[in-house]
């Protein structure tokens, strides 16, 4: 591998709060985050995307338009990032674009995962080769197509003297288990992270999210509702497993709330926060006994009420952000960095999945490669 390669990573999660874009320099396979940018979705586009994820009835016209519009936004994020960094497109080996997930269905016999954000548009507008559509090759090999970040977590966060769990709290929460002895990592989606809390906050307060978990902190957890929510079959399934907001949806919550019609919205929010906390803590305690450190990344790291609740549940484990143990790995940018890394692995013909994590029958090279055309910066 050429020393000092630069890759762009693009990530928009299930929370749909915007596109994370990063430029990462890889030298001897070690990542260095050089520049980062968060680009909010245009509100009209965000609403259309959100409606599409909660309504199976759509048209081919709508799907095609949104694929193109998302591709344009991913390209814009890349161009703004390059401008901010004062870098030329020719300095970037490739863009790794996760795309925007619309639906994730990992169960047989018809496993599929749908992300949009046309990579052809990204390549054409930026003049940079794009690697995209990472999940479907793993699914073709019998895997869940998720989570895909554990291989990156292993390369960056493994400590031969410490049993670690990397916890990503996005719309959905997932863990990567990194044993100190170097055994193959394990990992899976634990269930809801921010998704239910965000949607309940939007519905009842009009705010995009519960900042620092302040609204939840003022409510009271309802033990009966919490037990009912934790009784969902997903939490007791063995790994490999993955899920999405199409499962842990507003309608899923509404069904459970039918048995609790008198609960105040704030008490529901407090219970949802405890659901995320308890399901994460249960997964760590059952699947990773002996864990010494939990390193948090993703937007949930900023929910201080949730992080404090996790520390209370995991009393004998240090709960930290990734930046506290690995300088330069800001928790807000870990997933985008992971897709820059996955693009690098694909370009160098190396597998990017971990079959033990996804359940695939074997390791595979992930994604499709969309070569750039003429570089816009060199066009006459």
Short mmCIF file of C-alpha atoms in Angstrom, two decimals:
data_model
loop_
_atom_site.label_atom_id
_atom_site.label_comp_id
_atom_site.label_asym_id
_atom_site.label_seq_id
_atom_site.Cartn_x
_atom_site.Cartn_y
_atom_site.Cartn_z
CA UNK A 1 0.00 0.00 0.00
CA UNK A 2 1.21 3.47 -0.86
CA UNK A 3 2.16 5.34 2.29
CA UNK A 4 0.04 8.31 3.22
CA UNK A 5 -3.09 7.54 1.22
CA UNK A 6 -6.05 9.87 1.75
CA UNK A 7 -9.67 8.71 1.76
CA UNK A 8 -12.99 10.45 2.32
CA UNK A 9 -15.60 8.70 4.43
CA UNK A 10 -19.30 9.60 4.20
CA UNK A 11 -21.92 8.47 6.68
CA UNK A 12 -25.56 9.30 7.31
CA UNK A 13 -27.15 7.18 10.00
CA UNK A 14 -30.66 6.12 10.83
CA UNK A 15 -31.21 9.30 12.84
CA UNK A 16 -30.98 11.28 9.57
CA UNK A 17 -29.54 14.30 11.36
CA UNK A 18 -27.05 14.97 8.57
CA UNK A 19 -24.07 13.72 6.60
CA UNK A 20 -20.77 13.19 8.39
CA UNK A 21 -17.78 13.64 6.08
CA UNK A 22 -14.14 13.08 6.97
CA UNK A 23 -10.73 13.03 5.30
CA UNK A 24 -8.54 10.32 6.76
CA UNK A 25 -4.87 9.75 6.11
CA UNK A 26 -3.73 6.13 6.34
CA UNK A 27 -0.05 5.54 6.92
CA UNK A 28 1.05 1.96 7.66
CA UNK A 29 -2.67 1.24 8.05
CA UNK A 30 -3.01 3.68 10.96
CA UNK A 31 -5.74 6.31 10.50
CA UNK A 32 -5.26 10.00 11.13
CA UNK A 33 -8.35 12.19 11.01
CA UNK A 34 -7.35 15.32 9.10
CA UNK A 35 -10.60 17.17 8.48
CA UNK A 36 -14.27 16.71 9.27
CA UNK A 37 -17.56 18.32 8.34
CA UNK A 38 -21.23 17.81 9.17
CA UNK A 39 -23.71 18.79 6.47
CA UNK A 40 -27.37 18.92 7.45
CA UNK A 41 -29.93 17.47 5.09
CA UNK A 42 -32.12 20.12 3.44
CA UNK A 43 -35.31 20.03 5.50
CA UNK A 44 -37.60 19.14 2.60
CA UNK A 45 -35.31 16.25 1.62
CA UNK A 46 -35.00 15.05 5.21
CA UNK A 47 -38.80 14.96 5.54
CA UNK A 48 -39.16 12.99 2.31
CA UNK A 49 -36.54 10.48 3.46
CA UNK A 50 -38.12 10.13 6.88
CA UNK A 51 -41.54 9.55 5.34
CA UNK A 52 -40.12 6.90 3.05
CA UNK A 53 -38.66 4.92 5.94
CA UNK A 54 -42.00 4.85 7.78
CA UNK A 55 -44.23 4.13 4.78
CA UNK A 56 -43.73 1.09 2.56
CA UNK A 57 -46.04 2.56 -0.08
CA UNK A 58 -43.93 4.65 -2.45
CA UNK A 59 -43.39 5.06 -6.17
CA UNK A 60 -40.44 4.25 -8.38
CA UNK A 61 -40.38 7.94 -9.31
CA UNK A 62 -39.99 8.98 -5.65
CA UNK A 63 -37.32 6.34 -5.00
CA UNK A 64 -35.36 7.32 -8.10
CA UNK A 65 -35.53 11.03 -7.32
CA UNK A 66 -34.39 10.53 -3.75
CA UNK A 67 -31.49 8.33 -4.85
CA UNK A 68 -30.27 11.12 -7.13
CA UNK A 69 -30.88 13.92 -4.61
CA UNK A 70 -29.05 12.04 -1.89
CA UNK A 71 -26.14 11.40 -4.24
CA UNK A 72 -25.98 15.13 -4.92
CA UNK A 73 -25.89 15.89 -1.19
CA UNK A 74 -23.13 13.33 -0.56
CA UNK A 75 -21.16 14.90 -3.40
CA UNK A 76 -21.74 18.38 -1.95
CA UNK A 77 -20.49 17.23 1.46
CA UNK A 78 -17.32 15.90 -0.19
CA UNK A 79 -16.73 19.10 -2.15
CA UNK A 80 -17.29 21.33 0.87
CA UNK A 81 -14.92 19.16 2.89
CA UNK A 82 -12.21 19.41 0.22
CA UNK A 83 -12.66 23.19 0.08
CA UNK A 84 -12.42 23.46 3.87
CA UNK A 85 -9.29 21.30 3.86
CA UNK A 86 -7.78 23.19 0.90
CA UNK A 87 -7.14 19.87 -0.80
CA UNK A 88 -7.50 18.86 -4.43
CA UNK A 89 -9.64 15.93 -5.53
CA UNK A 90 -6.52 14.33 -7.03
CA UNK A 91 -5.11 13.91 -3.51
CA UNK A 92 -7.95 11.55 -2.55
CA UNK A 93 -7.65 7.86 -3.42
CA UNK A 94 -11.38 7.19 -3.06
CA UNK A 95 -14.59 8.11 -1.28
CA UNK A 96 -16.25 5.47 0.89
CA UNK A 97 -19.97 6.26 0.93
CA UNK A 98 -22.30 4.32 3.20
CA UNK A 99 -25.39 5.92 1.69
CA UNK A 100 -28.69 6.58 3.45
CA UNK A 101 -30.39 3.46 4.75
CA UNK A 102 -34.07 3.21 3.91
CA UNK A 103 -34.74 -0.36 4.96
CA UNK A 104 -32.75 -3.17 6.54
CA UNK A 105 -34.18 -6.70 6.43
CA UNK A 106 -31.52 -9.27 7.37
CA UNK A 107 -33.84 -12.25 7.89
CA UNK A 108 -33.90 -15.13 5.39
CA UNK A 109 -35.04 -16.14 2.89
CA UNK A 110 -35.02 -12.67 1.29
CA UNK A 111 -32.21 -10.81 3.03
CA UNK A 112 -31.70 -7.28 1.78
CA UNK A 113 -30.54 -3.86 2.88
CA UNK A 114 -31.35 -0.73 0.89
CA UNK A 115 -29.16 2.35 0.91
CA UNK A 116 -29.54 5.22 -1.54
CA UNK A 117 -27.27 8.07 -2.62
CA UNK A 118 -26.23 7.41 -6.23
CA UNK A 119 -22.45 6.74 -6.24
CA UNK A 120 -22.28 7.54 -9.97
CA UNK A 121 -23.41 11.08 -9.17
CA UNK A 122 -20.83 11.38 -6.38
CA UNK A 123 -18.01 10.20 -8.66
CA UNK A 124 -19.07 12.46 -11.53
CA UNK A 125 -19.44 15.57 -9.39
CA UNK A 126 -16.27 15.14 -7.36
CA UNK A 127 -13.95 13.53 -9.87
CA UNK A 128 -13.04 10.93 -7.23
CA UNK A 129 -13.47 7.15 -7.36
CA UNK A 130 -16.31 6.04 -5.10
CA UNK A 131 -16.76 2.79 -3.19
CA UNK A 132 -20.36 2.20 -2.13
CA UNK A 133 -23.05 -0.47 -1.56
CA UNK A 134 -21.02 -2.13 1.20
CA UNK A 135 -23.69 -4.28 2.81
CA UNK A 136 -25.15 -6.44 0.05
CA UNK A 137 -22.10 -8.59 -0.73
CA UNK A 138 -21.97 -9.75 2.89
CA UNK A 139 -25.70 -10.54 2.70
CA UNK A 140 -25.19 -12.47 -0.53
CA UNK A 141 -22.74 -14.63 1.44
CA UNK A 142 -25.43 -15.34 4.02
CA UNK A 143 -24.61 -12.52 6.43
CA UNK A 144 -26.68 -9.82 8.07
CA UNK A 145 -24.83 -7.04 6.24
CA UNK A 146 -24.32 -5.39 9.63
CA UNK A 147 -22.62 -4.29 11.67
CA UNK A 148 -19.67 -3.59 9.38
CA UNK A 149 -17.61 -1.32 11.63
CA UNK A 150 -16.13 -4.02 13.95
CA UNK A 151 -13.22 -4.75 11.58
CA UNK A 152 -12.28 -1.06 11.73
CA UNK A 153 -12.76 -1.03 15.50
CA UNK A 154 -10.38 -3.98 15.76
CA UNK A 155 -7.70 -2.21 13.70
CA UNK A 156 -7.89 0.99 15.75
CA UNK A 157 -9.03 0.17 19.28
CA UNK A 158 -7.69 -3.30 20.11
CA UNK A 159 -5.54 -3.28 23.26
CA UNK A 160 -3.58 -6.47 24.05
CA UNK A 161 -3.81 -5.67 27.76
CA UNK A 162 -7.48 -4.71 28.06
CA UNK A 163 -10.84 -6.32 27.30
CA UNK A 164 -12.77 -3.62 25.49
CA UNK A 165 -16.22 -3.10 24.08
CA UNK A 166 -16.74 -0.37 21.50
CA UNK A 167 -20.26 1.00 21.77
CA UNK A 168 -21.70 3.02 18.93
CA UNK A 169 -24.91 4.82 19.86
CA UNK A 170 -26.64 6.11 16.76
CA UNK A 171 -30.30 5.62 15.94
CA UNK A 172 -29.55 1.95 16.61
CA UNK A 173 -26.85 0.92 19.09
CA UNK A 174 -24.22 -1.69 18.30
CA UNK A 175 -21.27 -3.17 20.13
CA UNK A 176 -17.91 -4.61 19.10
CA UNK A 177 -16.28 -6.96 21.59
CA UNK A 178 -12.47 -6.79 21.48
CA UNK A 179 -10.83 -9.42 23.74
CA UNK A 180 -7.34 -8.60 24.96
CA UNK A 181 -6.02 -11.98 23.77
CA UNK A 182 -6.59 -11.04 20.13
CA UNK A 183 -9.39 -13.51 19.42
CA UNK A 184 -11.66 -12.62 16.53
CA UNK A 185 -13.99 -9.81 17.63
CA UNK A 186 -17.69 -10.34 18.11
CA UNK A 187 -20.39 -7.75 17.64
CA UNK A 188 -24.05 -7.08 16.97
CA UNK A 189 -26.82 -4.49 17.14
CA UNK A 190 -28.14 -4.30 20.69
CA UNK A 191 -31.39 -2.52 19.77
CA UNK A 192 -32.55 1.10 19.92
CA UNK A 193 -30.04 3.82 20.62
CA UNK A 194 -31.45 7.27 19.94
CA UNK A 195 -34.18 6.42 17.43
CA UNK A 196 -37.17 5.96 19.74
CA UNK A 197 -36.16 8.84 22.02
CA UNK A 198 -35.68 11.17 19.04
CA UNK A 199 -39.03 10.36 17.46
CA UNK A 200 -40.91 10.63 20.76
CA UNK A 201 -39.24 13.99 21.44
CA UNK A 202 -40.15 15.26 17.98
CA UNK A 203 -43.74 14.12 18.35
CA UNK A 204 -44.28 15.63 21.80
CA UNK A 205 -42.03 18.70 21.95
CA UNK A 206 -41.34 19.62 18.33
CA UNK A 207 -37.60 19.50 19.03
CA UNK A 208 -35.28 17.36 16.93
CA UNK A 209 -33.90 15.50 19.95
CA UNK A 210 -33.70 15.55 23.75
CA UNK A 211 -30.53 17.58 24.31
CA UNK A 212 -28.33 15.95 26.95
CA UNK A 213 -31.32 13.80 27.89
CA UNK A 214 -32.65 16.69 29.99
CA UNK A 215 -36.33 15.97 29.26
CA UNK A 216 -35.87 12.30 30.10
CA UNK A 217 -34.01 13.17 33.30
CA UNK A 218 -37.09 15.03 34.58
CA UNK A 219 -39.37 12.04 33.99
CA UNK A 220 -39.94 8.84 35.94
CA UNK A 221 -39.21 5.38 34.54
CA UNK A 222 -42.30 3.17 34.41
CA UNK A 223 -41.17 -0.36 35.42
CA UNK A 224 -44.17 -2.09 33.81
CA UNK A 225 -43.65 -0.43 30.42
CA UNK A 226 -39.89 -1.00 30.60
CA UNK A 227 -40.36 -4.71 31.28
CA UNK A 228 -42.82 -4.96 28.41
CA UNK A 229 -40.42 -3.25 25.99
CA UNK A 230 -37.46 -5.37 27.10
CA UNK A 231 -39.61 -8.45 26.59
CA UNK A 232 -39.39 -8.03 22.82
CA UNK A 233 -38.02 -11.12 21.10
CA UNK A 234 -35.14 -9.20 19.51
CA UNK A 235 -33.29 -8.71 22.78
CA UNK A 236 -33.11 -12.43 23.56
CA UNK A 237 -32.07 -13.55 20.07
CA UNK A 238 -28.53 -14.90 19.79
CA UNK A 239 -26.02 -13.12 17.57
CA UNK A 240 -25.31 -12.60 14.77
CA UNK A 241 -28.15 -10.13 14.64
CA UNK A 242 -28.84 -6.66 13.32
CA UNK A 243 -31.85 -4.40 13.22
CA UNK A 244 -33.05 -0.96 12.20
CA UNK A 245 -35.62 1.76 12.68
CA UNK A 246 -38.10 -0.11 10.51
CA UNK A 247 -38.29 -2.61 13.42
CA UNK A 248 -37.89 -0.29 16.41
CA UNK A 249 -40.32 2.21 14.93
CA UNK A 250 -42.95 4.62 16.18
CA UNK A 251 -45.61 2.01 15.46
CA UNK A 252 -43.67 -0.54 17.55
CA UNK A 253 -43.74 1.89 20.47
CA UNK A 254 -47.39 2.80 19.93
CA UNK A 255 -48.40 -0.86 20.18
CA UNK A 256 -46.75 -1.13 23.58
CA UNK A 257 -48.17 2.17 24.79
CA UNK A 258 -51.72 0.93 24.24
CA UNK A 259 -51.38 -0.85 27.58
CA UNK A 260 -50.23 2.36 29.31
CA UNK A 261 -52.62 5.09 28.15
CA UNK A 262 -52.17 7.36 31.17
CA UNK A 263 -48.41 7.75 31.15
CA UNK A 264 -47.15 11.29 30.70
CA UNK A 265 -44.99 11.89 27.60
CA UNK A 266 -42.03 12.78 29.84
CA UNK A 267 -42.30 9.51 31.76
CA UNK A 268 -42.39 7.65 28.45
CA UNK A 269 -39.20 9.45 27.43
CA UNK A 270 -37.50 8.50 30.69
CA UNK A 271 -38.53 4.88 30.11
CA UNK A 272 -37.22 4.93 26.53
CA UNK A 273 -33.86 6.19 27.73
CA UNK A 274 -33.75 3.38 30.28
CA UNK A 275 -34.69 0.91 27.54
CA UNK A 276 -31.65 1.94 25.49
CA UNK A 277 -29.44 1.86 28.58
CA UNK A 278 -30.69 -1.49 29.89
CA UNK A 279 -30.60 -3.29 26.53
CA UNK A 280 -27.03 -2.09 25.93
CA UNK A 281 -25.88 -3.01 29.43
CA UNK A 282 -27.55 -6.44 29.26
CA UNK A 283 -25.85 -7.17 25.95
CA UNK A 284 -22.42 -6.26 27.33
CA UNK A 285 -22.83 -8.16 30.58
CA UNK A 286 -24.12 -11.32 28.89
CA UNK A 287 -21.90 -11.35 25.79
CA UNK A 288 -18.70 -9.78 27.08
CA UNK A 289 -18.09 -10.80 30.70
CA UNK A 290 -14.76 -9.49 31.90
CA UNK A 291 -15.04 -6.23 30.01
CA UNK A 292 -12.78 -3.58 31.51
CA UNK A 293 -13.55 -0.59 29.28
CA UNK A 294 -16.53 0.52 27.21
CA UNK A 295 -15.58 3.14 24.63
CA UNK A 296 -18.55 5.14 23.34
CA UNK A 297 -18.85 6.77 19.93
CA UNK A 298 -21.75 8.15 17.91
CA UNK A 299 -24.25 10.86 18.72
CA UNK A 300 -25.36 9.17 21.93
CA UNK A 301 -22.07 10.11 23.57
CA UNK A 302 -23.54 13.61 23.99
CA UNK A 303 -26.60 12.37 25.89
CA UNK A 304 -25.13 12.82 29.36
CA UNK A 305 -28.17 11.32 31.05
CA UNK A 306 -27.83 8.14 29.00
CA UNK A 307 -24.08 7.88 29.55
CA UNK A 308 -24.54 8.37 33.32
CA UNK A 309 -27.23 5.69 33.36
CA UNK A 310 -24.90 3.32 31.52
CA UNK A 311 -22.12 3.95 34.02
CA UNK A 312 -24.58 3.19 36.82
CA UNK A 313 -25.53 -0.12 35.17
CA UNK A 314 -21.92 -1.05 34.39
CA UNK A 315 -20.54 -0.22 37.82
CA UNK A 316 -17.22 -2.07 37.58
CA UNK A 317 -16.45 -1.03 33.99
CA UNK A 318 -14.87 2.24 32.87
CA UNK A 319 -17.27 4.00 30.48
CA UNK A 320 -15.30 6.44 28.31
CA UNK A 321 -15.45 8.16 24.95
CA UNK A 322 -13.12 6.93 22.20
CA UNK A 323 -11.16 10.19 22.37
CA UNK A 324 -10.22 9.51 26.00
CA UNK A 325 -8.24 6.39 25.12
CA UNK A 326 -7.30 6.93 21.49
CA UNK A 327 -6.23 10.53 20.80
CA UNK A 328 -7.47 11.84 17.48
CA UNK A 329 -10.42 9.44 17.24
CA UNK A 330 -13.27 11.80 18.02
CA UNK A 331 -16.46 9.87 18.88
CA UNK A 332 -18.51 11.96 16.45
CA UNK A 333 -16.52 10.79 13.43
CA UNK A 334 -15.76 7.11 14.08
CA UNK A 335 -18.38 5.70 11.70
CA UNK A 336 -17.44 8.01 8.85
CA UNK A 337 -13.79 7.05 9.41
CA UNK A 338 -14.82 3.40 9.29
CA UNK A 339 -16.23 3.78 5.78
CA UNK A 340 -13.09 5.55 4.62
CA UNK A 341 -11.20 2.52 5.96
CA UNK A 342 -13.59 0.08 4.29
CA UNK A 343 -13.10 1.88 0.96
CA UNK A 344 -9.35 1.46 1.39
CA UNK A 345 -9.72 -2.24 2.10
CA UNK A 346 -11.89 -2.70 -0.99
CA UNK A 347 -9.47 -0.85 -3.29
CA UNK A 348 -6.67 -3.09 -2.03
CA UNK A 349 -8.78 -6.21 -2.62
CA UNK A 350 -9.05 -7.08 1.07
CA UNK A 351 -12.19 -8.34 2.81
CA UNK A 352 -13.97 -5.85 5.04
CA UNK A 353 -16.50 -8.04 6.87
CA UNK A 354 -16.02 -10.27 9.89
CA UNK A 355 -18.06 -13.46 9.34
CA UNK A 356 -18.27 -14.11 13.10
CA UNK A 357 -20.01 -10.75 13.45
CA UNK A 358 -22.32 -10.75 10.44
CA UNK A 359 -22.89 -14.48 10.07
CA UNK A 360 -21.58 -14.59 6.51
CA UNK A 361 -20.23 -17.94 5.34
CA UNK A 362 -16.85 -16.39 4.52
CA UNK A 363 -14.96 -13.12 4.34
CA UNK A 364 -15.73 -11.03 1.25
CA UNK A 365 -14.52 -7.86 -0.43
CA UNK A 366 -17.27 -5.33 0.17
CA UNK A 367 -18.91 -2.81 -2.10
CA UNK A 368 -18.83 -1.74 -5.69
CA UNK A 369 -16.18 0.53 -7.20
CA UNK A 370 -17.30 3.47 -9.30
CA UNK A 371 -14.24 4.93 -11.05
CA UNK A 372 -14.05 8.68 -11.47
CA UNK A 373 -14.25 10.32 -14.84
CA UNK A 374 -12.48 13.53 -15.70
CA UNK A 375 -11.26 15.37 -12.63
CA UNK A 376 -13.22 18.64 -12.43
CA UNK A 377 -10.16 20.49 -11.17
CA UNK A 378 -8.26 19.62 -14.35
CA UNK A 379 -11.11 20.25 -16.81
CA UNK A 380 -10.53 22.95 -19.40
#
